[in-house]
Coordinates of C-alpha atoms in Angstrom, one line a residue:
F1 CA -22.7 -135.4 -139.1
E2 CA -21.0 -132.8 -141.3
V3 CA -22.5 -129.6 -142.7
V4 CA -21.1 -128.1 -145.9
A5 CA -21.9 -124.5 -146.6
I6 CA -21.0 -122.0 -149.3
V7 CA -20.4 -118.4 -148.2
P8 CA -22.7 -116.2 -150.4
N9 CA -21.0 -113.8 -152.7
I10 CA -22.5 -110.6 -151.3
P11 CA -20.9 -107.3 -150.4
A12 CA -21.3 -108.0 -146.6
N13 CA -19.0 -111.0 -146.9
Q14 CA -15.4 -109.7 -147.2
P15 CA -12.0 -111.4 -146.7
G16 CA -11.0 -111.4 -143.1
D17 CA -14.6 -111.2 -141.8
G18 CA -15.6 -113.9 -139.2
L19 CA -18.9 -115.7 -139.6
I20 CA -20.4 -117.6 -136.6
N21 CA -22.3 -120.8 -137.2
L22 CA -24.6 -122.0 -134.4
A23 CA -25.6 -125.6 -134.2
R24 CA -28.4 -126.7 -131.8
V25 CA -29.9 -130.1 -131.2
D26 CA -33.1 -130.4 -129.2
Y27 CA -34.0 -133.7 -127.7
G28 CA -36.5 -135.3 -125.5
L29 CA -35.7 -136.6 -122.0
A30 CA -36.8 -139.9 -120.6
S31 CA -38.6 -137.9 -117.9
G32 CA -40.8 -136.3 -120.5
G33 CA -39.1 -132.9 -120.7
T34 CA -36.8 -131.5 -123.4
A35 CA -33.3 -130.3 -123.5
F36 CA -30.8 -129.1 -126.0
V37 CA -27.1 -128.8 -126.7
S38 CA -25.5 -126.2 -128.8
D39 CA -22.1 -125.1 -130.0
T40 CA -20.7 -122.4 -132.2
E41 CA -17.8 -122.3 -134.7
T42 CA -16.4 -119.2 -136.3
I43 CA -15.0 -119.3 -139.8
T44 CA -12.9 -116.6 -141.4
I45 CA -13.7 -115.6 -145.0
V46 CA -10.7 -115.9 -147.2
G47 CA -10.1 -114.1 -150.5
P48 CA -7.5 -112.6 -152.7
E49 CA -6.8 -108.9 -152.7
L50 CA -4.2 -107.5 -155.1
V51 CA -2.4 -104.2 -155.1
A52 CA -0.7 -102.7 -158.2
T53 CA 1.7 -100.0 -159.0
K54 CA 2.8 -98.6 -162.4
T55 CA 6.1 -96.8 -162.8
P56 CA 7.7 -95.1 -165.9
S57 CA 11.5 -95.1 -166.3
A58 CA 11.4 -91.3 -166.6
A59 CA 9.0 -88.6 -165.4
T60 CA 9.5 -86.5 -168.6
G61 CA 10.5 -87.1 -172.2
D62 CA 10.3 -85.8 -175.7
A63 CA 9.4 -87.0 -179.1
G64 CA 11.2 -90.2 -179.9
D65 CA 12.1 -91.0 -176.3
V66 CA 11.6 -94.6 -175.2
I67 CA 9.9 -95.0 -171.8
T68 CA 10.0 -98.3 -170.0
Y69 CA 6.9 -99.0 -167.9
T70 CA 7.0 -101.5 -165.0
I71 CA 3.7 -102.8 -163.6
S72 CA 4.0 -104.5 -160.2
I73 CA 1.2 -106.7 -158.9
A74 CA 1.2 -108.5 -155.6
P75 CA -1.1 -109.8 -152.9
D76 CA -2.0 -107.1 -150.4
A77 CA 0.0 -108.0 -147.3
L78 CA -2.7 -106.8 -145.0
A79 CA -5.9 -107.9 -146.7
S80 CA -5.2 -110.9 -149.0
T81 CA -5.8 -114.4 -147.6
A82 CA -6.1 -116.6 -150.7
D83 CA -4.7 -117.2 -154.1
A84 CA -6.0 -115.0 -157.0
Y85 CA -7.3 -116.9 -160.0
G86 CA -7.9 -115.9 -163.6
V87 CA -5.8 -112.8 -163.4
V88 CA -6.2 -110.5 -166.4
V89 CA -4.1 -107.4 -166.9
T90 CA -5.1 -104.9 -169.6
D91 CA -3.1 -101.9 -170.5
A92 CA -4.4 -99.8 -173.4
L93 CA -1.7 -97.3 -174.4
H94 CA -2.4 -93.6 -174.8
P95 CA -2.6 -92.5 -178.5
L96 CA 0.6 -90.5 -178.1
L97 CA 2.5 -93.7 -177.2
R98 CA 3.6 -96.4 -179.6
L99 CA 4.2 -99.8 -178.1
N100 CA 7.6 -101.2 -179.0
A101 CA 6.8 -104.6 -180.4
G102 CA 8.4 -107.6 -178.7
S103 CA 9.2 -105.6 -175.5
V104 CA 6.5 -107.0 -173.2
T105 CA 7.7 -109.4 -170.5
A106 CA 6.1 -110.9 -167.5
T107 CA 8.1 -112.5 -164.7
L108 CA 7.6 -113.8 -161.1
G109 CA 10.8 -114.1 -159.2
G110 CA 12.9 -113.7 -162.4
S111 CA 11.1 -116.5 -164.2
A112 CA 8.7 -116.0 -167.2
I113 CA 5.1 -116.6 -166.2
G114 CA 1.6 -116.4 -167.7
T115 CA 0.5 -115.6 -171.3
I116 CA 1.1 -112.3 -173.1
V117 CA -2.0 -112.4 -175.3
T118 CA -1.4 -109.1 -177.0
G119 CA 1.4 -106.5 -177.0
N120 CA 4.3 -108.2 -178.7
K121 CA 3.2 -107.9 -182.3
A122 CA 3.8 -104.9 -184.6
G123 CA 0.8 -102.6 -184.5
D124 CA -0.4 -103.7 -181.0
S125 CA -1.6 -100.8 -178.9
T126 CA -3.0 -102.8 -176.0
I127 CA -1.2 -105.2 -173.7
R128 CA -3.3 -108.1 -172.4
F129 CA -1.7 -110.6 -170.1
T130 CA -3.4 -113.6 -168.4
L131 CA -2.3 -115.8 -165.5
D132 CA -4.2 -118.8 -164.2
R133 CA -3.2 -118.4 -160.5
L134 CA -1.1 -115.9 -158.5
P135 CA -0.2 -117.5 -155.1
D136 CA -1.1 -115.5 -152.0
A137 CA 2.1 -116.6 -150.5
T138 CA 4.3 -115.2 -153.2
A139 CA 7.2 -113.3 -151.7
V140 CA 7.9 -111.3 -154.9
P141 CA 5.5 -109.3 -157.1
L142 CA 4.5 -110.2 -160.6
L143 CA 6.3 -107.8 -162.9
I144 CA 5.2 -106.8 -166.3
T145 CA 7.4 -104.5 -168.2
Y146 CA 7.2 -103.0 -171.7
R147 CA 8.7 -100.1 -173.7
A148 CA 6.8 -97.4 -175.5
T149 CA 8.0 -94.6 -177.7
L150 CA 6.7 -91.0 -177.4
L151 CA 5.3 -90.1 -180.9
D152 CA 6.6 -87.1 -182.9
T153 CA 3.2 -85.4 -182.4
V154 CA 3.7 -84.8 -178.6
R155 CA 4.0 -81.1 -177.6
A156 CA 5.9 -79.5 -174.8
G157 CA 3.6 -79.4 -171.8
D158 CA 1.6 -82.5 -172.7
T159 CA 0.9 -85.0 -169.9
I160 CA 0.5 -88.5 -171.2
P161 CA -1.5 -90.6 -168.7
N162 CA -1.5 -94.4 -168.9
T163 CA -3.6 -96.8 -166.7
V164 CA -3.4 -100.5 -166.3
D165 CA -6.5 -102.5 -165.2
I166 CA -6.2 -105.8 -163.3
A167 CA -9.1 -108.2 -162.7
W168 CA -9.1 -111.6 -160.8
R169 CA -11.4 -114.1 -159.2
S170 CA -11.5 -115.8 -155.8
A171 CA -11.6 -119.3 -157.4
P172 CA -10.8 -121.0 -160.7
D173 CA -13.2 -120.1 -163.5
N174 CA -14.0 -123.7 -164.3
G175 CA -17.7 -123.8 -163.4
A176 CA -17.1 -125.6 -160.1
F177 CA -17.2 -122.5 -158.0
P178 CA -20.3 -120.4 -159.0
E179 CA -19.9 -118.2 -155.9
A180 CA -16.4 -117.1 -156.9
R181 CA -16.0 -113.4 -156.4
G182 CA -14.5 -111.2 -159.0
D183 CA -12.5 -108.1 -158.1
A184 CA -10.4 -105.5 -159.8
T185 CA -7.9 -102.7 -159.3
S186 CA -5.9 -100.3 -161.4
A187 CA -2.7 -98.3 -161.4
S188 CA -1.8 -95.2 -163.3
A189 CA 1.4 -93.4 -164.3
S190 CA 1.9 -90.2 -166.3
V191 CA 4.9 -88.9 -168.3
G192 CA 5.3 -85.2 -169.0
V193 CA 6.6 -83.9 -172.3
A194 CA 9.5 -81.5 -171.8

């Protein structure tokens, strides 16, 4: 017979952990006694783990300067063991930055990928990007780039921080996997004003 089990979505169950399943069958002997047979099987929990970096094209700038930000998102080579689903990237720009409309791109291996939900229209101040699935086996990172201009109101000595938030799930969000685990990470970059 076959047993189908779902690994509970609890903090104790992490990707890479091994869980041991013990099966035991007790039976009666013709002589009147009892006996049993048992066996174990170890399963390894799989799950996506992503890492991210955010890099500005310059460490310092002045009013009117354009900074190109590059966000790199990839499976963690040491911890990730499965595809990431429902990837959502959110980057709300600092009030001293103006997003250059139409400058947001998202590529994987040089090819456009995913959906840029917000960020490419005049007046947008938040980038929101979605991707149905980021393969664990990808050899290159997902790259999201955009340009932002330092506003005229910046002052020498200002530091302008900017953080991107990335969220994902361990299975598709289609209702078929209620135990899918959600996870998140972030990456930050700062630009100083000269």
